[in-house]
JSON list of C-alpha atoms in Angstrom, two decimals:
[
{"chain": "A", "resi": 1, "resn": "MET", "atom": "CA", "xyz": [49.88, 206.55, 48.42]},
{"chain": "A", "resi": 2, "resn": "VAL", "atom": "CA", "xyz": [47.00, 208.57, 49.81]},
{"chain": "A", "resi": 3, "resn": "GLY", "atom": "CA", "xyz": [44.26, 206.48, 51.34]},
{"chain": "A", "resi": 4, "resn": "LEU", "atom": "CA", "xyz": [40.94, 207.19, 53.00]},
{"chain": "A", "resi": 5, "resn": "LEU", "atom": "CA", "xyz": [41.05, 208.35, 56.61]},
{"chain": "A", "resi": 6, "resn": "PHE", "atom": "CA", "xyz": [38.68, 207.07, 59.29]},
{"chain": "A", "resi": 7, "resn": "THR", "atom": "CA", "xyz": [37.93, 208.80, 62.59]},
{"chain": "A", "resi": 8, "resn": "PHE", "atom": "CA", "xyz": [35.44, 208.40, 65.43]},
{"chain": "A", "resi": 9, "resn": "ASP", "atom": "CA", "xyz": [33.00, 211.14, 66.40]},
{"chain": "A", "resi": 10, "resn": "SER", "atom": "CA", "xyz": [30.50, 210.42, 69.21]},
{"chain": "A", "resi": 11, "resn": "GLY", "atom": "CA", "xyz": [30.52, 206.72, 68.45]},
{"chain": "A", "resi": 12, "resn": "ARG", "atom": "CA", "xyz": [30.10, 207.19, 64.71]},
{"chain": "A", "resi": 13, "resn": "VAL", "atom": "CA", "xyz": [32.65, 206.31, 62.10]},
{"chain": "A", "resi": 14, "resn": "LEU", "atom": "CA", "xyz": [33.23, 209.20, 59.71]},
{"chain": "A", "resi": 15, "resn": "LEU", "atom": "CA", "xyz": [34.80, 208.77, 56.29]},
{"chain": "A", "resi": 16, "resn": "LEU", "atom": "CA", "xyz": [37.08, 211.66, 55.35]},
{"chain": "A", "resi": 17, "resn": "PHE", "atom": "CA", "xyz": [37.98, 212.08, 51.71]},
{"chain": "A", "resi": 18, "resn": "PRO", "atom": "CA", "xyz": [41.36, 213.69, 51.00]},
{"chain": "A", "resi": 19, "resn": "HIS", "atom": "CA", "xyz": [41.41, 217.20, 49.58]},
{"chain": "A", "resi": 20, "resn": "TRP", "atom": "CA", "xyz": [42.94, 216.45, 46.20]},
{"chain": "A", "resi": 21, "resn": "SER", "atom": "CA", "xyz": [43.22, 220.13, 45.33]},
{"chain": "A", "resi": 22, "resn": "ARG", "atom": "CA", "xyz": [45.46, 220.74, 48.33]},
{"chain": "A", "resi": 23, "resn": "ILE", "atom": "CA", "xyz": [47.60, 217.73, 47.47]},
{"chain": "A", "resi": 24, "resn": "THR", "atom": "CA", "xyz": [48.11, 218.77, 43.87]},
{"chain": "A", "resi": 25, "resn": "HIS", "atom": "CA", "xyz": [48.80, 222.36, 44.95]},
{"chain": "A", "resi": 26, "resn": "ALA", "atom": "CA", "xyz": [51.41, 221.14, 47.46]},
{"chain": "A", "resi": 27, "resn": "ALA", "atom": "CA", "xyz": [53.09, 219.02, 44.77]},
{"chain": "A", "resi": 28, "resn": "TRP", "atom": "CA", "xyz": [53.21, 221.96, 42.37]},
{"chain": "A", "resi": 29, "resn": "THR", "atom": "CA", "xyz": [54.55, 224.29, 45.09]},
{"chain": "A", "resi": 30, "resn": "ARG", "atom": "CA", "xyz": [57.27, 221.81, 46.01]},
{"chain": "A", "resi": 31, "resn": "HIS", "atom": "CA", "xyz": [58.26, 221.47, 42.35]},
{"chain": "A", "resi": 32, "resn": "ALA", "atom": "CA", "xyz": [58.46, 225.25, 42.00]},
{"chain": "A", "resi": 33, "resn": "ARG", "atom": "CA", "xyz": [60.62, 225.58, 45.11]},
{"chain": "A", "resi": 34, "resn": "MET", "atom": "CA", "xyz": [62.96, 222.82, 44.01]},
{"chain": "A", "resi": 35, "resn": "THR", "atom": "CA", "xyz": [63.30, 224.48, 40.62]},
{"chain": "A", "resi": 36, "resn": "GLY", "atom": "CA", "xyz": [64.13, 227.80, 42.30]},
{"chain": "A", "resi": 37, "resn": "ALA", "atom": "CA", "xyz": [66.73, 226.13, 44.54]},
{"chain": "A", "resi": 38, "resn": "VAL", "atom": "CA", "xyz": [68.82, 224.77, 41.67]},
{"chain": "A", "resi": 39, "resn": "PRO", "atom": "CA", "xyz": [71.56, 225.70, 41.18]},
{"chain": "A", "resi": 40, "resn": "PRO", "atom": "CA", "xyz": [72.67, 226.58, 44.73]},
{"chain": "A", "resi": 41, "resn": "ASN", "atom": "CA", "xyz": [73.71, 230.15, 45.43]},
{"chain": "A", "resi": 42, "resn": "PHE", "atom": "CA", "xyz": [77.35, 230.38, 46.53]},
{"chain": "A", "resi": 43, "resn": "GLU", "atom": "CA", "xyz": [77.56, 234.19, 46.59]},
{"chain": "A", "resi": 44, "resn": "ARG", "atom": "CA", "xyz": [77.37, 234.21, 50.40]},
{"chain": "A", "resi": 45, "resn": "ALA", "atom": "CA", "xyz": [79.68, 231.25, 50.83]},
{"chain": "A", "resi": 46, "resn": "PRO", "atom": "CA", "xyz": [82.21, 233.13, 53.05]},
{"chain": "A", "resi": 47, "resn": "ASN", "atom": "CA", "xyz": [79.47, 234.29, 55.43]},
{"chain": "A", "resi": 48, "resn": "LEU", "atom": "CA", "xyz": [77.91, 230.85, 55.51]},
{"chain": "A", "resi": 49, "resn": "ALA", "atom": "CA", "xyz": [81.29, 229.24, 56.16]},
{"chain": "A", "resi": 50, "resn": "GLU", "atom": "CA", "xyz": [81.81, 231.61, 59.09]},
{"chain": "A", "resi": 51, "resn": "ALA", "atom": "CA", "xyz": [78.38, 230.70, 60.49]},
{"chain": "A", "resi": 52, "resn": "MET", "atom": "CA", "xyz": [79.20, 227.01, 60.04]},
{"chain": "A", "resi": 53, "resn": "LEU", "atom": "CA", "xyz": [82.45, 227.52, 61.92]},
{"chain": "A", "resi": 54, "resn": "GLU", "atom": "CA", "xyz": [80.48, 229.11, 64.76]},
{"chain": "A", "resi": 55, "resn": "THR", "atom": "CA", "xyz": [78.22, 226.05, 64.76]},
{"chain": "A", "resi": 56, "resn": "LEU", "atom": "CA", "xyz": [81.23, 223.76, 65.09]},
{"chain": "A", "resi": 57, "resn": "GLU", "atom": "CA", "xyz": [82.58, 225.92, 67.92]},
{"chain": "A", "resi": 58, "resn": "ILE", "atom": "CA", "xyz": [79.23, 225.74, 69.73]},
{"chain": "A", "resi": 59, "resn": "ALA", "atom": "CA", "xyz": [79.17, 221.96, 69.37]},
{"chain": "A", "resi": 60, "resn": "LEU", "atom": "CA", "xyz": [82.81, 221.49, 70.39]},
{"chain": "A", "resi": 61, "resn": "ILE", "atom": "CA", "xyz": [82.76, 223.81, 73.41]},
{"chain": "A", "resi": 62, "resn": "GLY", "atom": "CA", "xyz": [79.40, 222.49, 74.60]},
{"chain": "A", "resi": 63, "resn": "THR", "atom": "CA", "xyz": [80.52, 218.87, 74.21]},
{"chain": "A", "resi": 64, "resn": "VAL", "atom": "CA", "xyz": [83.84, 219.38, 76.03]},
{"chain": "A", "resi": 65, "resn": "ILE", "atom": "CA", "xyz": [82.18, 221.12, 78.98]},
{"chain": "A", "resi": 66, "resn": "GLY", "atom": "CA", "xyz": [79.34, 218.59, 79.03]},
{"chain": "A", "resi": 67, "resn": "VAL", "atom": "CA", "xyz": [81.68, 215.58, 78.97]},
{"chain": "A", "resi": 68, "resn": "ILE", "atom": "CA", "xyz": [83.83, 217.01, 81.77]},
{"chain": "A", "resi": 69, "resn": "LEU", "atom": "CA", "xyz": [80.75, 217.61, 83.94]},
{"chain": "A", "resi": 70, "resn": "SER", "atom": "CA", "xyz": [79.37, 214.18, 83.04]},
{"chain": "A", "resi": 71, "resn": "VAL", "atom": "CA", "xyz": [82.21, 212.37, 84.80]},
{"chain": "A", "resi": 72, "resn": "PRO", "atom": "CA", "xyz": [81.40, 213.51, 88.36]},
{"chain": "A", "resi": 73, "resn": "ALA", "atom": "CA", "xyz": [77.69, 213.19, 87.60]},
{"chain": "A", "resi": 74, "resn": "ALA", "atom": "CA", "xyz": [78.24, 209.59, 86.48]},
{"chain": "A", "resi": 75, "resn": "LEU", "atom": "CA", "xyz": [80.35, 208.81, 89.56]},
{"chain": "A", "resi": 76, "resn": "LEU", "atom": "CA", "xyz": [77.48, 210.01, 91.74]},
{"chain": "A", "resi": 77, "resn": "ALA", "atom": "CA", "xyz": [74.90, 208.10, 89.67]},
{"chain": "A", "resi": 78, "resn": "ALA", "atom": "CA", "xyz": [76.79, 204.79, 89.55]},
{"chain": "A", "resi": 79, "resn": "ARG", "atom": "CA", "xyz": [75.87, 202.50, 92.42]},
{"chain": "A", "resi": 80, "resn": "ASN", "atom": "CA", "xyz": [79.42, 201.25, 92.99]},
{"chain": "A", "resi": 81, "resn": "THR", "atom": "CA", "xyz": [80.95, 204.73, 93.35]},
{"chain": "A", "resi": 82, "resn": "THR", "atom": "CA", "xyz": [78.17, 206.85, 94.85]},
{"chain": "A", "resi": 83, "resn": "PRO", "atom": "CA", "xyz": [78.73, 207.83, 98.49]},
{"chain": "A", "resi": 84, "resn": "TRP", "atom": "CA", "xyz": [75.09, 207.16, 99.35]},
{"chain": "A", "resi": 85, "resn": "LEU", "atom": "CA", "xyz": [72.43, 205.20, 97.44]},
{"chain": "A", "resi": 86, "resn": "PRO", "atom": "CA", "xyz": [69.76, 207.97, 97.56]},
{"chain": "A", "resi": 87, "resn": "VAL", "atom": "CA", "xyz": [72.34, 210.27, 95.91]},
{"chain": "A", "resi": 88, "resn": "SER", "atom": "CA", "xyz": [72.53, 207.78, 93.05]},
{"chain": "A", "resi": 89, "resn": "TRP", "atom": "CA", "xyz": [68.75, 207.79, 92.67]},
{"chain": "A", "resi": 90, "resn": "ALA", "atom": "CA", "xyz": [68.61, 211.58, 92.71]},
{"chain": "A", "resi": 91, "resn": "MET", "atom": "CA", "xyz": [71.39, 211.93, 90.15]},
{"chain": "A", "resi": 92, "resn": "GLN", "atom": "CA", "xyz": [69.80, 209.35, 87.87]},
{"chain": "A", "resi": 93, "resn": "PHE", "atom": "CA", "xyz": [66.56, 211.35, 88.02]},
{"chain": "A", "resi": 94, "resn": "VAL", "atom": "CA", "xyz": [68.43, 214.55, 87.13]},
{"chain": "A", "resi": 95, "resn": "LEU", "atom": "CA", "xyz": [70.17, 212.87, 84.19]},
{"chain": "A", "resi": 96, "resn": "THR", "atom": "CA", "xyz": [66.88, 211.41, 82.96]},
{"chain": "A", "resi": 97, "resn": "THR", "atom": "CA", "xyz": [65.26, 214.85, 83.11]},
{"chain": "A", "resi": 98, "resn": "MET", "atom": "CA", "xyz": [68.12, 216.42, 81.15]},
{"chain": "A", "resi": 99, "resn": "ARG", "atom": "CA", "xyz": [67.96, 213.68, 78.57]},
{"chain": "A", "resi": 100, "resn": "SER", "atom": "CA", "xyz": [64.17, 213.70, 78.20]},
{"chain": "A", "resi": 101, "resn": "VAL", "atom": "CA", "xyz": [63.84, 217.38, 77.31]},
{"chain": "A", "resi": 102, "resn": "PRO", "atom": "CA", "xyz": [64.82, 217.95, 73.63]},
{"chain": "A", "resi": 103, "resn": "ASP", "atom": "CA", "xyz": [67.86, 220.14, 73.00]},
{"chain": "A", "resi": 104, "resn": "LEU", "atom": "CA", "xyz": [65.69, 222.53, 70.99]},
{"chain": "A", "resi": 105, "resn": "VAL", "atom": "CA", "xyz": [63.57, 223.16, 74.08]},
{"chain": "A", "resi": 106, "resn": "TRP", "atom": "CA", "xyz": [66.71, 223.73, 76.15]},
{"chain": "A", "resi": 107, "resn": "ALA", "atom": "CA", "xyz": [67.85, 226.22, 73.52]},
{"chain": "A", "resi": 108, "resn": "LEU", "atom": "CA", "xyz": [64.57, 228.13, 73.80]},
{"chain": "A", "resi": 109, "resn": "ILE", "atom": "CA", "xyz": [64.89, 228.19, 77.59]},
{"chain": "A", "resi": 110, "resn": "PHE", "atom": "CA", "xyz": [68.45, 229.53, 77.46]},
{"chain": "A", "resi": 111, "resn": "VAL", "atom": "CA", "xyz": [67.61, 232.06, 74.73]},
{"chain": "A", "resi": 112, "resn": "MET", "atom": "CA", "xyz": [65.01, 233.50, 77.11]},
{"chain": "A", "resi": 113, "resn": "ALA", "atom": "CA", "xyz": [67.51, 233.34, 79.98]},
{"chain": "A", "resi": 114, "resn": "VAL", "atom": "CA", "xyz": [70.72, 234.74, 78.42]},
{"chain": "A", "resi": 115, "resn": "GLY", "atom": "CA", "xyz": [69.48, 236.20, 75.14]},
{"chain": "A", "resi": 116, "resn": "LEU", "atom": "CA", "xyz": [70.18, 235.44, 71.49]},
{"chain": "A", "resi": 117, "resn": "GLY", "atom": "CA", "xyz": [73.57, 234.17, 70.42]},
{"chain": "A", "resi": 118, "resn": "PRO", "atom": "CA", "xyz": [75.96, 231.23, 70.70]},
{"chain": "A", "resi": 119, "resn": "LEU", "atom": "CA", "xyz": [76.01, 231.22, 74.52]},
{"chain": "A", "resi": 120, "resn": "ALA", "atom": "CA", "xyz": [72.45, 229.89, 74.59]},
{"chain": "A", "resi": 121, "resn": "GLY", "atom": "CA", "xyz": [73.44, 227.18, 72.11]},
{"chain": "A", "resi": 122, "resn": "ILE", "atom": "CA", "xyz": [76.49, 226.18, 74.15]},
{"chain": "A", "resi": 123, "resn": "LEU", "atom": "CA", "xyz": [74.43, 225.89, 77.34]},
{"chain": "A", "resi": 124, "resn": "ALA", "atom": "CA", "xyz": [71.80, 223.81, 75.54]},
{"chain": "A", "resi": 125, "resn": "ILE", "atom": "CA", "xyz": [74.49, 221.46, 74.21]},
{"chain": "A", "resi": 126, "resn": "VAL", "atom": "CA", "xyz": [76.07, 221.19, 77.68]},
{"chain": "A", "resi": 127, "resn": "VAL", "atom": "CA", "xyz": [72.80, 220.12, 79.31]},
{"chain": "A", "resi": 128, "resn": "ASP", "atom": "CA", "xyz": [72.01, 217.68, 76.52]},
{"chain": "A", "resi": 129, "resn": "VAL", "atom": "CA", "xyz": [75.48, 216.09, 76.67]},
{"chain": "A", "resi": 130, "resn": "ILE", "atom": "CA", "xyz": [75.38, 215.73, 80.46]},
{"chain": "A", "resi": 131, "resn": "GLY", "atom": "CA", "xyz": [72.06, 213.92, 80.26]},
{"chain": "A", "resi": 132, "resn": "PHE", "atom": "CA", "xyz": [73.23, 211.62, 77.49]},
{"chain": "A", "resi": 133, "resn": "ALA", "atom": "CA", "xyz": [76.87, 210.97, 78.42]},
{"chain": "A", "resi": 134, "resn": "GLY", "atom": "CA", "xyz": [76.20, 210.87, 82.15]},
{"chain": "A", "resi": 135, "resn": "ARG", "atom": "CA", "xyz": [73.92, 207.87, 81.73]},
{"chain": "A", "resi": 136, "resn": "PHE", "atom": "CA", "xyz": [76.35, 205.86, 79.60]},
{"chain": "A", "resi": 137, "resn": "PHE", "atom": "CA", "xyz": [79.33, 206.83, 81.76]},
{"chain": "A", "resi": 138, "resn": "ALA", "atom": "CA", "xyz": [77.47, 205.60, 84.85]},
{"chain": "A", "resi": 139, "resn": "GLU", "atom": "CA", "xyz": [76.56, 202.31, 83.17]},
{"chain": "A", "resi": 140, "resn": "ARG", "atom": "CA", "xyz": [80.18, 201.76, 82.15]},
{"chain": "A", "resi": 141, "resn": "ILE", "atom": "CA", "xyz": [81.40, 202.53, 85.68]},
{"chain": "A", "resi": 142, "resn": "GLU", "atom": "CA", "xyz": [79.00, 199.96, 87.10]},
{"chain": "A", "resi": 143, "resn": "GLU", "atom": "CA", "xyz": [80.42, 197.35, 84.69]},
{"chain": "A", "resi": 144, "resn": "VAL", "atom": "CA", "xyz": [84.01, 197.80, 85.94]},
{"chain": "A", "resi": 145, "resn": "GLU", "atom": "CA", "xyz": [85.39, 194.55, 87.36]},
{"chain": "A", "resi": 146, "resn": "ARG", "atom": "CA", "xyz": [85.57, 194.33, 91.11]},
{"chain": "A", "resi": 147, "resn": "GLY", "atom": "CA", "xyz": [89.09, 192.86, 91.22]},
{"chain": "A", "resi": 148, "resn": "PRO", "atom": "CA", "xyz": [91.17, 196.05, 90.78]},
{"chain": "A", "resi": 149, "resn": "ILE", "atom": "CA", "xyz": [88.79, 198.02, 93.02]},
{"chain": "A", "resi": 150, "resn": "ASP", "atom": "CA", "xyz": [89.00, 195.47, 95.85]},
{"chain": "A", "resi": 151, "resn": "ALA", "atom": "CA", "xyz": [92.78, 195.25, 95.46]},
{"chain": "A", "resi": 152, "resn": "LEU", "atom": "CA", "xyz": [93.20, 198.99, 95.94]},
{"chain": "A", "resi": 153, "resn": "ARG", "atom": "CA", "xyz": [90.77, 199.07, 98.85]},
{"chain": "A", "resi": 154, "resn": "SER", "atom": "CA", "xyz": [92.68, 196.25, 100.55]},
{"chain": "A", "resi": 155, "resn": "THR", "atom": "CA", "xyz": [95.79, 198.46, 100.56]},
{"chain": "A", "resi": 156, "resn": "GLY", "atom": "CA", "xyz": [93.91, 201.17, 102.43]},
{"chain": "A", "resi": 157, "resn": "ALA", "atom": "CA", "xyz": [93.22, 203.41, 99.41]},
{"chain": "A", "resi": 158, "resn": "GLY", "atom": "CA", "xyz": [90.42, 205.92, 99.81]},
{"chain": "A", "resi": 159, "resn": "PRO", "atom": "CA", "xyz": [87.47, 206.43, 97.47]},
{"chain": "A", "resi": 160, "resn": "VAL", "atom": "CA", "xyz": [89.24, 209.06, 95.37]},
{"chain": "A", "resi": 161, "resn": "ALA", "atom": "CA", "xyz": [92.32, 206.85, 94.93]},
{"chain": "A", "resi": 162, "resn": "VAL", "atom": "CA", "xyz": [90.12, 203.91, 93.91]},
{"chain": "A", "resi": 163, "resn": "ILE", "atom": "CA", "xyz": [88.31, 206.02, 91.31]},
{"chain": "A", "resi": 164, "resn": "VAL", "atom": "CA", "xyz": [91.54, 207.46, 89.88]},
{"chain": "A", "resi": 165, "resn": "GLY", "atom": "CA", "xyz": [93.51, 204.23, 90.01]},
{"chain": "A", "resi": 166, "resn": "ALA", "atom": "CA", "xyz": [90.93, 201.63, 88.99]},
{"chain": "A", "resi": 167, "resn": "VAL", "atom": "CA", "xyz": [87.58, 203.00, 87.80]},
{"chain": "A", "resi": 168, "resn": "LEU", "atom": "CA", "xyz": [88.61, 205.74, 85.38]},
{"chain": "A", "resi": 169, "resn": "PRO", "atom": "CA", "xyz": [91.45, 203.81, 83.62]},
{"chain": "A", "resi": 170, "resn": "ALA", "atom": "CA", "xyz": [89.13, 200.86, 83.01]},
{"chain": "A", "resi": 171, "resn": "SER", "atom": "CA", "xyz": [86.44, 203.16, 81.61]},
{"chain": "A", "resi": 172, "resn": "PHE", "atom": "CA", "xyz": [88.61, 205.51, 79.55]},
{"chain": "A", "resi": 173, "resn": "ALA", "atom": "CA", "xyz": [88.15, 203.79, 76.18]},
{"chain": "A", "resi": 174, "resn": "SER", "atom": "CA", "xyz": [84.38, 203.64, 76.56]},
{"chain": "A", "resi": 175, "resn": "PHE", "atom": "CA", "xyz": [84.29, 207.26, 77.75]},
{"chain": "A", "resi": 176, "resn": "THR", "atom": "CA", "xyz": [86.22, 208.35, 74.66]},
{"chain": "A", "resi": 177, "resn": "GLY", "atom": "CA", "xyz": [83.90, 206.52, 72.28]},
{"chain": "A", "resi": 178, "resn": "THR", "atom": "CA", "xyz": [80.82, 207.95, 73.96]},
{"chain": "A", "resi": 179, "resn": "SER", "atom": "CA", "xyz": [82.33, 211.44, 73.92]},
{"chain": "A", "resi": 180, "resn": "MET", "atom": "CA", "xyz": [82.97, 211.22, 70.17]},
{"chain": "A", "resi": 181, "resn": "TYR", "atom": "CA", "xyz": [79.38, 210.16, 69.61]},
{"chain": "A", "resi": 182, "resn": "CYS", "atom": "CA", "xyz": [78.25, 213.12, 71.74]},
{"chain": "A", "resi": 183, "resn": "LEU", "atom": "CA", "xyz": [80.33, 215.46, 69.55]},
{"chain": "A", "resi": 184, "resn": "GLU", "atom": "CA", "xyz": [78.73, 214.01, 66.43]},
{"chain": "A", "resi": 185, "resn": "LYS", "atom": "CA", "xyz": [75.28, 214.37, 67.99]},
{"chain": "A", "resi": 186, "resn": "SER", "atom": "CA", "xyz": [76.06, 217.93, 69.11]},
{"chain": "A", "resi": 187, "resn": "ILE", "atom": "CA", "xyz": [77.12, 219.00, 65.62]},
{"chain": "A", "resi": 188, "resn": "ARG", "atom": "CA", "xyz": [73.83, 217.77, 64.20]},
{"chain": "A", "resi": 189, "resn": "GLY", "atom": "CA", "xyz": [71.90, 219.47, 66.98]},
{"chain": "A", "resi": 190, "resn": "ALA", "atom": "CA", "xyz": [73.81, 222.75, 66.80]},
{"chain": "A", "resi": 191, "resn": "THR", "atom": "CA", "xyz": [72.84, 223.21, 63.15]},
{"chain": "A", "resi": 192, "resn": "ILE", "atom": "CA", "xyz": [69.19, 223.40, 64.21]},
{"chain": "A", "resi": 193, "resn": "LEU", "atom": "CA", "xyz": [69.54, 225.35, 67.45]},
{"chain": "A", "resi": 194, "resn": "GLY", "atom": "CA", "xyz": [70.27, 228.52, 65.52]},
{"chain": "A", "resi": 195, "resn": "MET", "atom": "CA", "xyz": [66.75, 228.45, 64.09]},
{"chain": "A", "resi": 196, "resn": "VAL", "atom": "CA", "xyz": [65.49, 229.53, 67.54]},
{"chain": "A", "resi": 197, "resn": "GLY", "atom": "CA", "xyz": [68.23, 232.15, 67.95]},
{"chain": "A", "resi": 198, "resn": "ALA", "atom": "CA", "xyz": [70.95, 230.06, 69.61]},
{"chain": "A", "resi": 199, "resn": "GLY", "atom": "CA", "xyz": [73.69, 230.99, 67.13]},
{"chain": "A", "resi": 200, "resn": "GLY", "atom": "CA", "xyz": [75.34, 229.18, 64.25]},
{"chain": "A", "resi": 201, "resn": "ILE", "atom": "CA", "xyz": [74.27, 228.25, 60.75]},
{"chain": "A", "resi": 202, "resn": "GLY", "atom": "CA", "xyz": [70.65, 227.85, 61.79]},
{"chain": "A", "resi": 203, "resn": "MET", "atom": "CA", "xyz": [70.33, 231.62, 62.14]},
{"chain": "A", "resi": 204, "resn": "GLU", "atom": "CA", "xyz": [71.13, 231.85, 58.41]},
{"chain": "A", "resi": 205, "resn": "LEU", "atom": "CA", "xyz": [68.73, 229.09, 57.45]},
{"chain": "A", "resi": 206, "resn": "THR", "atom": "CA", "xyz": [65.67, 230.69, 59.03]},
{"chain": "A", "resi": 207, "resn": "PRO", "atom": "CA", "xyz": [65.75, 233.98, 57.02]},
{"chain": "A", "resi": 208, "resn": "ALA", "atom": "CA", "xyz": [66.56, 232.00, 53.86]},
{"chain": "A", "resi": 209, "resn": "PHE", "atom": "CA", "xyz": [63.29, 230.11, 54.23]},
{"chain": "A", "resi": 210, "resn": "THR", "atom": "CA", "xyz": [61.38, 233.18, 55.38]},
{"chain": "A", "resi": 211, "resn": "LEU", "atom": "CA", "xyz": [62.52, 235.29, 52.42]},
{"chain": "A", "resi": 212, "resn": "ARG", "atom": "CA", "xyz": [62.04, 232.32, 50.04]},
{"chain": "A", "resi": 213, "resn": "GLN", "atom": "CA", "xyz": [65.67, 232.31, 49.01]},
{"chain": "A", "resi": 214, "resn": "TRP", "atom": "CA", "xyz": [65.55, 228.66, 48.07]},
{"chain": "A", "resi": 215, "resn": "ASP", "atom": "CA", "xyz": [68.96, 228.63, 46.37]},
{"chain": "A", "resi": 216, "resn": "THR", "atom": "CA", "xyz": [70.63, 229.99, 49.51]},
{"chain": "A", "resi": 217, "resn": "ALA", "atom": "CA", "xyz": [68.70, 227.52, 51.66]},
{"chain": "A", "resi": 218, "resn": "LEU", "atom": "CA", "xyz": [69.91, 224.66, 49.47]},
{"chain": "A", "resi": 219, "resn": "THR", "atom": "CA", "xyz": [73.50, 225.88, 49.83]},
{"chain": "A", "resi": 220, "resn": "ILE", "atom": "CA", "xyz": [73.15, 225.89, 53.62]},
{"chain": "A", "resi": 221, "resn": "ILE", "atom": "CA", "xyz": [71.61, 222.42, 53.62]},
{"chain": "A", "resi": 222, "resn": "LEU", "atom": "CA", "xyz": [74.44, 221.06, 51.45]},
{"chain": "A", "resi": 223, "resn": "LEU", "atom": "CA", "xyz": [77.01, 222.65, 53.76]},
{"chain": "A", "resi": 224, "resn": "ILE", "atom": "CA", "xyz": [75.34, 221.09, 56.80]},
{"chain": "A", "resi": 225, "resn": "LEU", "atom": "CA", "xyz": [75.24, 217.72, 55.05]},
{"chain": "A", "resi": 226, "resn": "VAL", "atom": "CA", "xyz": [78.96, 217.79, 54.25]},
{"chain": "A", "resi": 227, "resn": "VAL", "atom": "CA", "xyz": [79.96, 218.79, 57.77]},
{"chain": "A", "resi": 228, "resn": "VAL", "atom": "CA", "xyz": [77.68, 216.22, 59.45]},
{"chain": "A", "resi": 229, "resn": "LEU", "atom": "CA", "xyz": [78.91, 213.41, 57.19]},
{"chain": "A", "resi": 230, "resn": "ALA", "atom": "CA", "xyz": [82.53, 214.34, 57.92]},
{"chain": "A", "resi": 231, "resn": "ALA", "atom": "CA", "xyz": [81.81, 214.42, 61.67]},
{"chain": "A", "resi": 232, "resn": "GLU", "atom": "CA", "xyz": [80.09, 211.02, 61.54]},
{"chain": "A", "resi": 233, "resn": "ARG", "atom": "CA", "xyz": [83.02, 209.54, 59.64]},
{"chain": "A", "resi": 234, "resn": "LEU", "atom": "CA", "xyz": [85.58, 210.89, 62.12]},
{"chain": "A", "resi": 235, "resn": "SER", "atom": "CA", "xyz": [83.49, 209.78, 65.08]},
{"chain": "A", "resi": 236, "resn": "SER", "atom": "CA", "xyz": [83.10, 206.25, 63.69]},
{"chain": "A", "resi": 237, "resn": "MET", "atom": "CA", "xyz": [86.85, 205.92, 63.11]},
{"chain": "A", "resi": 238, "resn": "VAL", "atom": "CA", "xyz": [87.71, 207.00, 66.65]},
{"chain": "A", "resi": 239, "resn": "ARG", "atom": "CA", "xyz": [85.03, 204.76, 68.21]},
{"chain": "A", "resi": 240, "resn": "ARG", "atom": "CA", "xyz": [86.30, 201.74, 66.28]},
{"chain": "A", "resi": 241, "resn": "ARG", "atom": "CA", "xyz": [89.84, 202.35, 67.45]},
{"chain": "A", "resi": 242, "resn": "MET", "atom": "CA", "xyz": [88.74, 202.85, 71.04]},
{"chain": "A", "resi": 243, "resn": "LEU", "atom": "CA", "xyz": [86.63, 199.70, 70.94]},
{"chain": "A", "resi": 244, "resn": "GLY", "atom": "CA", "xyz": [89.59, 197.75, 69.60]},
{"chain": "A", "resi": 245, "resn": "ALA", "atom": "CA", "xyz": [91.84, 199.12, 72.32]},
{"chain": "A", "resi": 246, "resn": "ASP", "atom": "CA", "xyz": [89.28, 198.22, 74.95]},
{"chain": "A", "resi": 247, "resn": "GLN", "atom": "CA", "xyz": [89.04, 194.66, 73.68]},
{"chain": "A", "resi": 248, "resn": "LEU", "atom": "CA", "xyz": [92.83, 194.31, 73.68]},
{"chain": "A", "resi": 249, "resn": "MET", "atom": "CA", "xyz": [92.95, 195.50, 77.30]},
{"chain": "A", "resi": 250, "resn": "ARG", "atom": "CA", "xyz": [90.51, 192.76, 78.25]}
]
């Protein structure tokens, strides 16, 4: 429903009437584009499948590297494992900064830094995953029970032995569930990063819209939808199993 819009201008209330001609023109244009998009064009299916595979590779490589780097970042950010409290504050600030900047902006930054292609997308995914996973890893580490940690310390174990023997085993299930969610999130993000030149299926979607190849654009959108739904399903299954294992351990 389109209503009347009110705005303030120098203390006066102005009544803005909608431009019905623009609304009807937009509706007609959308109808024409939808008509031109059906049926989807599968002539370039092999090329699109290859671009989708590159998107999955970008998401997988970026997530793996990001998760690996998130573990030491989380150990420094967690208050019960950091060597010095100001280090924890500094690392939390870094993780918040990484998490606050959208992955699309990171992709633009890395495209300018390393050029067009999948490398920029991988680096953008890595930074985004570190900011996201590092926070949740640190919170899980801080929730680890003190009993096993104190028991190892009483035997003379050093900080590294305590982390390896008590902290990481107690956090493994939660780390796995978070990592799977990061992979799911990265797959969704990687499909869009290509629209700014960071590789993957997004680099096929941009010219399809620019050249008004609506049937090809619909094919790409359907392909993205199938892959994202499959990734969400797989991620949900793994997280449920990890959550069940974690509850059994407790």
